[in-house]
Tab-separated table of C-alpha atoms and ligand atoms in Angstrom:
chain	number	residue	atom	x	y	z
G	1	MET	CA	-33.054	14.779	-22.313
G	2	LYS	CA	-32.914	18.253	-19.848
G	3	ALA	CA	-31.820	17.012	-16.259
G	4	ARG	CA	-35.051	16.216	-14.486
G	5	GLN	CA	-36.361	16.824	-10.816
G	6	ILE	CA	-37.244	13.926	-7.919
G	7	ARG	CA	-37.499	16.922	-5.159
G	8	PRO	CA	-36.953	20.343	-5.717
G	9	SER	CA	-32.637	21.171	-6.104
G	10	ILE	CA	-32.169	17.183	-6.573
G	11	TYR	CA	-31.894	16.214	-10.451
G	12	CYS	CA	-31.440	12.490	-12.081
G	13	VAL	CA	-28.364	13.178	-14.519
G	14	GLY	CA	-27.752	8.811	-15.310
G	15	ALA	CA	-27.682	7.730	-18.152
G	16	ILE	CA	-29.920	5.042	-20.608
G	17	ASP	CA	-28.214	1.968	-21.814
G	18	TRP	CA	-30.857	0.332	-24.580
G	19	ASP	CA	-27.662	-1.296	-26.034
G	20	ARG	CA	-26.304	-3.857	-23.564
G	21	ARG	CA	-27.365	-6.858	-22.995
G	22	LEU	CA	-24.651	-8.265	-21.069
G	23	PHE	CA	-23.311	-7.110	-17.745
G	24	ASP	CA	-19.867	-8.018	-16.684
G	25	ALA	CA	-19.450	-10.590	-19.162
G	26	LEU	CA	-21.662	-12.480	-17.573
G	27	VAL	CA	-25.426	-11.590	-16.795
G	28	PRO	CA	-27.921	-11.090	-19.297
G	29	LEU	CA	-29.353	-7.794	-19.333
G	30	PRO	CA	-32.681	-8.681	-22.151
G	31	ASP	CA	-34.269	-5.120	-21.100
G	32	GLY	CA	-31.078	-2.545	-20.794
G	33	THR	CA	-30.438	-0.822	-17.496
G	34	SER	CA	-29.529	2.284	-16.280
G	35	TYR	CA	-26.531	4.244	-15.279
G	36	ASN	CA	-28.393	6.859	-12.485
G	37	ALA	CA	-26.053	9.573	-11.450
G	38	TYR	CA	-28.225	12.241	-9.212
G	39	LEU	CA	-27.087	15.919	-8.463
G	40	VAL	CA	-27.815	17.822	-4.970
G	41	GLN	CA	-28.040	21.240	-4.906
G	42	GLY	CA	-27.458	22.385	-1.957
G	43	GLY	CA	-28.373	26.348	-0.817
G	44	GLN	CA	-23.822	26.456	-0.055
G	45	LYS	CA	-22.501	23.212	-1.450
G	46	VAL	CA	-23.175	20.514	-4.566
G	47	ALA	CA	-23.167	17.363	-4.117
G	48	LEU	CA	-23.326	14.257	-7.460
G	49	ILE	CA	-24.416	11.361	-5.915
G	50	ASP	CA	-22.134	8.470	-7.688
G	51	THR	CA	-21.677	9.214	-11.729
G	52	VAL	CA	-22.114	6.971	-14.783
G	53	ASP	CA	-20.509	3.884	-16.418
G	54	PRO	CA	-17.616	5.072	-18.383
G	55	ALA	CA	-19.145	4.447	-21.970
G	56	MET	CA	-21.905	7.020	-20.770
G	57	THR	CA	-20.030	9.739	-19.824
G	58	GLY	CA	-20.821	11.846	-21.755
G	59	VAL	CA	-24.264	11.398	-20.677
G	60	LEU	CA	-23.372	12.520	-17.678
G	61	MET	CA	-20.457	15.213	-18.212
G	62	ALA	CA	-23.232	17.027	-20.634
G	63	TYR	CA	-25.994	17.053	-18.021
G	64	LEU	CA	-22.887	19.168	-16.403
G	65	GLU	CA	-22.306	21.635	-18.512
G	66	SER	CA	-24.739	24.235	-17.779
G	67	ILE	CA	-23.573	23.150	-13.630
G	68	PRO	CA	-20.463	26.099	-12.530
G	69	THR	CA	-19.336	24.122	-9.224
G	70	ILE	CA	-19.754	20.647	-7.622
G	71	ASP	CA	-18.039	20.448	-4.138
G	72	TYR	CA	-18.382	16.366	-3.139
G	73	VAL	CA	-19.054	13.603	-5.688
G	74	ILE	CA	-20.627	11.194	-3.404
G	75	ALA	CA	-19.073	7.842	-4.228
G	76	ASN	CA	-21.745	5.120	-2.448
G	77	HIS	CA	-20.203	2.065	-5.121
G	78	ALA	CA	-16.739	1.278	-6.195
G	79	GLU	CA	-17.938	-0.610	-8.996
G	80	GLN	CA	-17.379	1.025	-12.527
G	81	ASP	CA	-20.568	1.211	-13.512
G	82	HIS	CA	-21.031	4.128	-10.898
G	83	SER	CA	-17.649	5.281	-9.956
G	84	GLY	CA	-15.847	5.362	-14.072
G	85	SER	CA	-16.840	8.712	-15.080
G	86	ILE	CA	-15.591	9.795	-11.293
G	87	PRO	CA	-12.322	10.905	-12.728
G	88	HIS	CA	-14.048	13.161	-15.533
G	89	VAL	CA	-15.920	14.842	-12.896
G	90	LEU	CA	-12.837	15.321	-10.906
G	91	GLU	CA	-11.269	16.722	-13.978
G	92	LYS	CA	-13.746	19.598	-14.429
G	93	TYR	CA	-14.342	20.222	-11.009
G	94	PRO	CA	-10.560	20.138	-9.557
G	95	ASP	CA	-11.432	21.425	-5.848
G	96	ALA	CA	-14.448	18.648	-5.533
G	97	ARG	CA	-13.553	15.628	-3.417
G	98	VAL	CA	-14.541	12.204	-3.978
G	99	VAL	CA	-17.068	11.399	-0.128
G	100	THR	CA	-16.634	7.095	0.401
G	101	THR	CA	-16.191	4.931	2.364
G	102	PRO	CA	-12.395	4.021	3.489
G	103	LYS	CA	-12.596	1.453	1.684
G	104	CYS	CA	-14.172	2.379	-1.449
G	105	ARG	CA	-11.386	5.557	-1.179
G	106	ASP	CA	-9.116	2.045	-1.146
G	107	LEU	CA	-10.687	0.560	-4.048
G	108	LEU	CA	-11.186	3.648	-6.101
G	109	MET	CA	-7.702	4.643	-5.954
G	110	ALA	CA	-7.185	0.679	-7.466
G	111	LEU	CA	-8.952	0.661	-9.927
G	112	LEU	CA	-9.498	4.123	-11.370
G	113	LEU	CA	-6.121	5.209	-10.258
G	114	VAL	CA	-7.681	9.159	-8.178
G	115	PRO	CA	-5.594	9.880	-6.062
G	116	GLU	CA	-5.829	10.138	-2.294
G	117	ASP	CA	-5.941	14.036	-1.752
G	118	ARG	CA	-8.667	13.679	-3.950
G	119	PHE	CA	-11.181	12.163	-0.998
G	120	VAL	CA	-12.715	12.528	2.361
G	121	THR	CA	-13.978	9.514	4.002
G	122	VAL	CA	-17.136	9.320	6.290
G	123	ASN	CA	-17.802	6.807	9.163
G	124	ASP	CA	-21.564	5.558	9.353
G	125	GLY	CA	-24.340	8.009	10.984
G	126	GLU	CA	-21.707	10.423	9.736
G	127	THR	CA	-23.556	13.455	8.044
G	128	LEU	CA	-22.225	15.982	5.190
G	129	SER	CA	-24.343	19.834	5.814
G	130	LEU	CA	-25.126	21.259	1.970
G	131	GLY	CA	-26.144	24.062	3.645
G	132	ASP	CA	-30.379	23.265	3.423
G	133	LYS	CA	-30.110	19.105	2.843
G	134	THR	CA	-28.055	17.082	5.032
G	135	LEU	CA	-26.795	14.356	3.025
G	136	GLU	CA	-26.152	11.545	5.869
G	137	PHE	CA	-23.744	8.156	5.174
G	138	ILE	CA	-25.351	4.795	6.156
G	139	TYR	CA	-22.950	1.726	6.002
G	140	ALA	CA	-24.242	-0.844	4.400
G	141	PRO	CA	-21.516	-3.378	2.864
G	142	TRP	CA	-21.650	-6.403	1.279
G	143	VAL	CA	-24.488	-5.139	-1.321
G	144	HIS	CA	-22.200	-7.090	-3.706
G	145	TRP	CA	-19.250	-5.467	-2.451
G	146	PRO	CA	-17.547	-4.693	0.384
G	147	GLU	CA	-16.829	-0.758	1.005
G	148	THR	CA	-20.618	-0.452	-0.223
G	149	MET	CA	-22.811	2.823	1.594
G	150	LEU	CA	-26.313	4.269	1.255
G	151	THR	CA	-27.331	8.312	0.976
G	152	TYR	CA	-30.051	9.763	2.568
G	153	VAL	CA	-31.065	13.552	2.035
G	154	ARG	CA	-32.678	14.040	5.876
G	155	GLU	CA	-34.849	17.156	4.047
G	156	ASP	CA	-36.323	15.206	1.562
G	157	LYS	CA	-36.287	11.861	3.034
G	158	ILE	CA	-34.903	10.329	-0.442
G	159	LEU	CA	-32.630	6.915	0.022
G	160	PHE	CA	-29.638	6.715	-2.608
G	161	PRO	CA	-28.779	2.899	-2.075
G	162	CYS	CA	-26.919	2.988	-5.525
G	163	ASP	CA	-27.565	-0.896	-6.979
G	164	LEU	CA	-29.249	-1.845	-3.509
G	165	PHE	CA	-32.470	-1.942	-4.571
G	166	GLY	CA	-31.719	-1.723	-8.446
G	167	SER	CA	-33.041	-3.188	-11.754
G	168	HIS	CA	-31.968	-3.711	-15.333
G	169	LEU	CA	-33.933	-1.774	-17.255
G	170	ALA	CA	-33.911	0.738	-19.259
G	171	THR	CA	-36.596	2.758	-19.584
G	172	THR	CA	-37.486	6.907	-20.382
G	173	ASP	CA	-39.755	6.524	-16.885
G	174	MET	CA	-38.221	8.480	-14.022
G	175	TYR	CA	-40.724	6.419	-11.565
G	176	VAL	CA	-41.916	2.902	-11.471
G	177	SER	CA	-45.250	2.929	-13.973
G	178	SER	CA	-45.633	-0.634	-13.878
G	179	GLU	CA	-44.823	-2.739	-11.030
G	180	GLY	CA	-45.305	-5.676	-12.479
G	181	GLN	CA	-42.284	-5.141	-14.720
G	182	VAL	CA	-40.232	-3.831	-12.904
G	183	TYR	CA	-41.080	-6.557	-9.380
G	184	GLU	CA	-39.336	-9.060	-12.781
G	185	SER	CA	-36.338	-6.736	-13.462
G	186	ALA	CA	-35.518	-6.182	-9.354
G	187	LYS	CA	-36.503	-9.939	-8.724
G	188	ARG	CA	-34.020	-10.776	-11.702
G	189	TYR	CA	-31.258	-8.458	-10.290
G	190	TYR	CA	-31.358	-9.303	-6.826
G	191	ALA	CA	-31.167	-12.955	-8.073
G	192	GLU	CA	-28.119	-12.596	-10.082
G	193	ILE	CA	-26.465	-9.846	-7.765
G	194	MET	CA	-27.479	-9.698	-4.247
G	195	MET	CA	-28.551	-12.926	-2.997
G	196	PRO	CA	-25.484	-14.735	-2.337
G	197	PHE	CA	-25.132	-11.742	-0.039
G	198	ARG	CA	-29.134	-12.298	1.649
G	199	THR	CA	-27.846	-12.288	5.360
G	200	ILE	CA	-26.751	-9.821	5.065
G	201	ILE	CA	-28.881	-7.525	3.470
G	202	GLU	CA	-32.081	-8.741	5.530
G	203	LYS	CA	-29.542	-6.913	8.120
G	204	HIS	CA	-29.687	-4.026	6.329
G	205	LEU	CA	-33.779	-3.367	5.581
G	206	GLN	CA	-33.686	-3.565	10.211
G	207	LYS	CA	-31.073	-0.714	9.884
G	208	LEU	CA	-33.580	0.629	7.090
G	209	ASN	CA	-37.085	0.481	9.577
G	210	GLY	CA	-34.760	3.601	11.386
G	211	TYR	CA	-35.798	5.672	8.926
G	212	GLU	CA	-38.691	7.902	7.411
G	213	ILE	CA	-37.902	6.735	3.532
G	214	ASP	CA	-40.719	8.633	1.041
G	215	VAL	CA	-38.182	8.017	-2.125
G	216	ILE	CA	-35.643	4.756	-3.274
G	217	ALA	CA	-33.824	6.806	-6.382
G	218	PRO	CA	-31.131	4.066	-7.050
G	219	SER	CA	-28.203	3.191	-9.830
G	220	HIS	CA	-30.168	1.311	-12.324
G	221	GLY	CA	-34.191	1.120	-13.141
G	222	PRO	CA	-36.511	3.399	-11.809
G	223	ILE	CA	-36.923	5.701	-9.444
G	224	TYR	CA	-39.755	4.414	-6.477
G	225	ASP	CA	-41.645	7.196	-5.082
G	226	ARG	CA	-44.072	4.211	-3.387
G	227	PRO	CA	-40.742	2.637	-1.667
G	228	PRO	CA	-42.959	0.369	0.300
G	229	PHE	CA	-43.187	-2.004	-3.272
G	230	ILE	CA	-39.475	-3.148	-3.397
G	231	LEU	CA	-38.690	-3.235	0.894
G	232	GLU	CA	-41.738	-5.363	0.999
G	233	ALA	CA	-40.297	-7.843	-2.389
G	234	TYR	CA	-36.900	-7.344	-0.854
G	235	ARG	CA	-38.633	-8.544	2.240
G	236	SER	CA	-40.114	-11.980	1.059
G	237	TRP	CA	-37.308	-12.919	-1.247
G	238	VAL	CA	-34.308	-12.926	1.680
G	239	SER	CA	-36.568	-14.353	4.406
G	240	GLY	CA	-40.293	-15.953	2.884
G	241	ARG	CA	-41.517	-18.092	2.849
G	242	LEU	CA	-39.879	-20.838	0.195
G	243	LYS	CA	-42.294	-22.348	-2.446
G	244	ASN	CA	-43.737	-25.619	-2.995
G	245	THR	CA	-41.713	-25.747	-6.950
G	246	VAL	CA	-38.608	-27.353	-8.212
G	247	VAL	CA	-36.216	-25.910	-10.184
G	248	LEU	CA	-34.728	-28.631	-12.845
G	249	PRO	CA	-32.214	-27.338	-15.125
G	250	TYR	CA	-31.215	-29.761	-18.187
G	251	ILE	CA	-29.664	-30.503	-20.814
G	252	SER	CA	-30.346	-33.655	-23.161
G	253	MET	CA	-27.713	-35.132	-26.100
G	254	HIS	CA	-29.968	-37.983	-27.746
G	255	GLY	CA	-33.168	-37.891	-25.302
G	256	SER	CA	-32.291	-40.033	-22.585
G	257	THR	CA	-32.289	-37.517	-19.962
G	258	GLN	CA	-35.137	-35.356	-21.722
G	259	ARG	CA	-37.489	-38.559	-21.316
G	260	MET	CA	-36.402	-38.559	-18.187
G	261	VAL	CA	-37.550	-34.655	-17.451
G	262	GLN	CA	-40.520	-35.179	-18.972
G	263	TYR	CA	-41.648	-37.641	-17.362
G	264	PHE	CA	-40.455	-36.565	-13.576
G	265	VAL	CA	-42.045	-32.855	-14.608
G	266	GLY	CA	-45.378	-34.600	-14.932
G	267	ALA	CA	-44.862	-36.860	-11.391
G	268	LEU	CA	-43.873	-33.475	-9.561
G	269	VAL	CA	-46.768	-32.054	-10.773
G	270	ASP	CA	-49.693	-34.853	-10.607
G	271	ARG	CA	-47.928	-34.610	-6.647
G	272	GLY	CA	-49.214	-30.790	-6.252
G	273	VAL	CA	-45.688	-29.170	-6.911
G	274	ALA	CA	-45.137	-26.778	-9.263
G	275	VAL	CA	-42.198	-27.059	-11.016
G	276	GLU	CA	-39.678	-24.692	-13.450
G	277	GLN	CA	-37.851	-26.003	-16.203
G	278	PHE	CA	-34.700	-24.745	-17.939
G	279	ASN	CA	-33.245	-26.280	-20.766
G	280	LEU	CA	-29.607	-25.245	-19.924
G	281	ALA	CA	-28.545	-25.248	-24.027
G	282	THR	CA	-30.360	-22.497	-24.708
G	283	THR	CA	-31.737	-20.824	-21.611
G	284	ASP	CA	-31.216	-17.562	-20.170
G	285	ILE	CA	-29.565	-17.815	-16.762
G	286	GLY	CA	-31.247	-14.976	-15.562
G	287	LYS	CA	-34.342	-16.962	-15.704
G	288	LEU	CA	-33.006	-19.376	-13.635
G	289	ALA	CA	-31.512	-17.213	-11.510
G	290	MET	CA	-34.397	-16.167	-10.181
G	291	ALA	CA	-36.234	-19.896	-10.202
G	292	LEU	CA	-34.174	-20.220	-7.369
G	293	VAL	CA	-34.316	-17.401	-5.046
G	294	ASP	CA	-37.806	-19.412	-3.519
G	295	ALA	CA	-38.318	-22.678	-5.001
G	296	ALA	CA	-37.672	-25.340	-2.169
G	297	THR	CA	-35.329	-28.066	-4.363
G	298	LEU	CA	-33.255	-27.799	-6.801
G	299	ILE	CA	-33.063	-31.175	-9.418
G	300	ILE	CA	-30.635	-31.367	-12.287
G	301	GLY	CA	-30.917	-33.534	-15.136
G	302	THR	CA	-28.015	-34.156	-16.942
G	303	PRO	CA	-26.201	-36.694	-19.513
G	304	THR	CA	-22.893	-38.139	-19.116
G	305	VAL	CA	-20.094	-37.021	-20.625
G	306	LEU	CA	-16.202	-37.858	-20.158
G	307	VAL	CA	-17.637	-39.496	-17.408
G	308	GLY	CA	-19.012	-36.219	-15.623
G	309	PRO	CA	-21.763	-33.688	-15.920
G	310	HIS	CA	-22.743	-31.679	-19.223
G	311	PRO	CA	-20.422	-28.298	-19.391
G	312	ASN	CA	-23.646	-26.634	-19.540
G	313	VAL	CA	-24.769	-28.013	-16.290
G	314	ALA	CA	-21.695	-27.809	-14.179
G	315	HIS	CA	-21.859	-24.200	-15.567
G	316	ALA	CA	-25.615	-24.090	-13.930
G	317	ALA	CA	-24.460	-25.968	-10.465
G	318	PHE	CA	-21.394	-23.705	-10.359
G	319	LEU	CA	-23.662	-20.531	-10.374
G	320	ALA	CA	-26.167	-21.935	-7.884
G	321	ASN	CA	-24.075	-22.479	-5.428
G	322	ALA	CA	-22.437	-18.889	-6.275
G	323	LEU	CA	-26.025	-17.794	-5.923
G	324	ARG	CA	-26.225	-19.511	-2.644
G	325	PRO	CA	-30.340	-19.559	-2.821
G	326	ARG	CA	-31.990	-20.459	-0.043
G	327	ILE	CA	-32.910	-23.991	-2.087
G	328	GLN	CA	-33.916	-26.619	0.719
G	329	PHE	CA	-33.559	-30.256	-0.992
G	330	VAL	CA	-31.661	-31.002	-4.491
G	331	SER	CA	-30.812	-34.252	-6.227
G	332	ILE	CA	-29.748	-35.661	-10.411
G	333	ILE	CA	-31.408	-37.141	-12.362
G	334	GLY	CA	-29.710	-38.307	-15.752
G	335	SER	CA	-28.078	-41.157	-17.515
G	336	TYR	CA	-25.285	-42.714	-18.850
G	337	GLY	CA	-24.308	-44.967	-21.277
G	338	TRP	CA	-21.158	-46.925	-19.992
G	339	GLY	CA	-19.701	-45.459	-16.527
G	340	SER	CA	-20.818	-42.383	-14.887
G	341	LYS	CA	-19.482	-40.121	-12.069
G	342	ALA	CA	-21.714	-37.861	-12.683
G	343	VAL	CA	-23.810	-36.971	-9.122
G	344	GLU	CA	-20.648	-37.313	-7.512
G	345	GLN	CA	-18.964	-34.573	-9.632
G	346	LEU	CA	-22.055	-32.097	-9.197
G	347	THR	CA	-22.788	-32.905	-5.224
G	348	GLY	CA	-19.333	-31.754	-5.160
G	349	MET	CA	-19.983	-28.928	-6.855
G	350	ILE	CA	-22.822	-27.328	-4.797
G	351	PRO	CA	-21.448	-27.167	-1.217
G	352	ASN	CA	-22.533	-23.282	-0.674
G	353	LEU	CA	-26.202	-25.413	-0.646
G	354	LYS	CA	-27.397	-26.034	2.616
G	355	ALA	CA	-29.504	-28.368	1.685
G	356	GLU	CA	-30.505	-32.186	1.947
G	357	VAL	CA	-29.311	-34.692	-0.889
G	358	LEU	CA	-32.103	-36.899	-2.314
G	359	ALA	CA	-31.367	-40.035	-3.703
G	360	PRO	CA	-30.203	-39.463	-7.774
G	361	VAL	CA	-32.125	-41.355	-10.350
G	362	ILE	CA	-29.693	-42.588	-12.753
G	363	SER	CA	-30.307	-44.625	-15.893
G	364	LYS	CA	-27.881	-46.428	-18.037
G	365	GLY	CA	-29.493	-45.732	-21.602
G	366	PHE	CA	-32.766	-44.723	-23.092
G	367	PRO	CA	-34.611	-44.954	-19.491
G	368	ARG	CA	-36.772	-48.048	-18.604
G	369	GLU	CA	-39.625	-49.033	-15.791
G	370	GLU	CA	-37.312	-48.986	-12.691
G	371	ASP	CA	-36.478	-45.858	-13.521
G	372	PHE	CA	-39.667	-44.431	-13.974
G	373	LYS	CA	-40.531	-45.782	-10.779
G	374	ALA	CA	-37.325	-44.486	-8.849
G	375	LEU	CA	-38.331	-41.296	-10.573
G	376	ASP	CA	-42.505	-42.155	-8.796
G	377	ASN	CA	-40.493	-42.229	-6.204
G	378	LEU	CA	-38.517	-39.373	-5.686
G	379	ALA	CA	-41.517	-37.395	-7.493
G	380	SER	CA	-43.278	-38.497	-3.794
G	381	THR	CA	-39.818	-38.005	-1.342
G	382	ILE	CA	-40.514	-34.246	-2.466
G	383	ALA	CA	-44.351	-33.777	-2.598
G	384	GLN	CA	-43.998	-35.221	0.769
G	385	LYS	CA	-41.170	-32.921	1.842
G	386	HIS	CA	-43.211	-29.895	0.566
G	387	LYS	CA	-46.185	-30.684	1.998
G	388	GLU	CA	-44.433	-31.371	5.598
G	389	ARG	CA	-42.234	-27.990	6.201
G	390	GLY	CA	-45.519	-25.610	4.282
G	391	PHE	CA	-43.672	-24.343	1.814
G	392	VAL	CA	-46.562	-22.270	-0.183
G	393	SER	CA	-48.199	-23.133	-4.047
I	401	FEO	FE1	-24.884	-1.426	-10.684
I	401	FEO	FE2	-22.057	-3.055	-8.640
I	401	FEO	O1	-22.540	-2.013	-9.533
């Protein structure tokens, strides 16, 4: 594939990774991903914005084969899927300098062993002229590492935000062609990567209000030629109204918890509350993360294993705690045979959720009438609380 032009003298030179199915040995990638890098050829100087994952270095270097000079490698972020090819680029262009934040420089020296004399560090708001194009560097820490910055090309009004606004989506479309498809991928990406940092991301979004942006060119997924689409989506994810929805991840071993979940879902729906149910034996954990972005309540369903929650449930609780969703209410339903500390152990695992804990419902063995009544009460409490708080359907 030839380098594709976004604007005169600005090209995509990244790599599409159709086959990758897991990121960080953790995050599912059902639709693959891309590592986008961009070449900006100014009248006097040439800059490469970000690079690609080391597994795809060859793709980037093939694009650069006919490029005689690169003066600057702009490193918006130190994570290896964008920085990993920097040593190869520096080897090909011995006079090139890596332009980045001081924190990113330190990380790149540690992670990739790039020598200190290959760096130029920049401050927030500092500019770099390429002749007829001006790069402005916008500090944006914690998206999702502490060293991150965004790069803005003033003359073309293009924002290069690296991970921010990205989507794990392998596609030959340079620009977003299906907003519905990209919305799903971008929301998944936000849920898995950005959600824990939503408070600071909200501030970054406010900062970007001061910029005229015609194009957003992230480092994963297609480019946004209609930036309001992704900016509005991010605003709604970080601070929009929560939904009248219960997220219900669960496991059942012998059917007791399954019966409780089945009954409870019906009780919620009868009371006008939507449910997203996830069987943790088979679920795509990314789907669960997406559901947590804007749901009002989390109910965890677990049987008892060795006195505690099922390990898959403990994993989901750990994940929910780490992702820090805006969940307002939380509770636990489930079952045990001869003794259980599952409720105490699970509630102790989710301190980051600033949520009201509602009375759990735990049945000894298969649920009976009193357990179903308790589930009805829990469903009524949730419906009432959602109504009082005005959560949207
Ligand atoms: Fe796409 Fe944080 O790397």
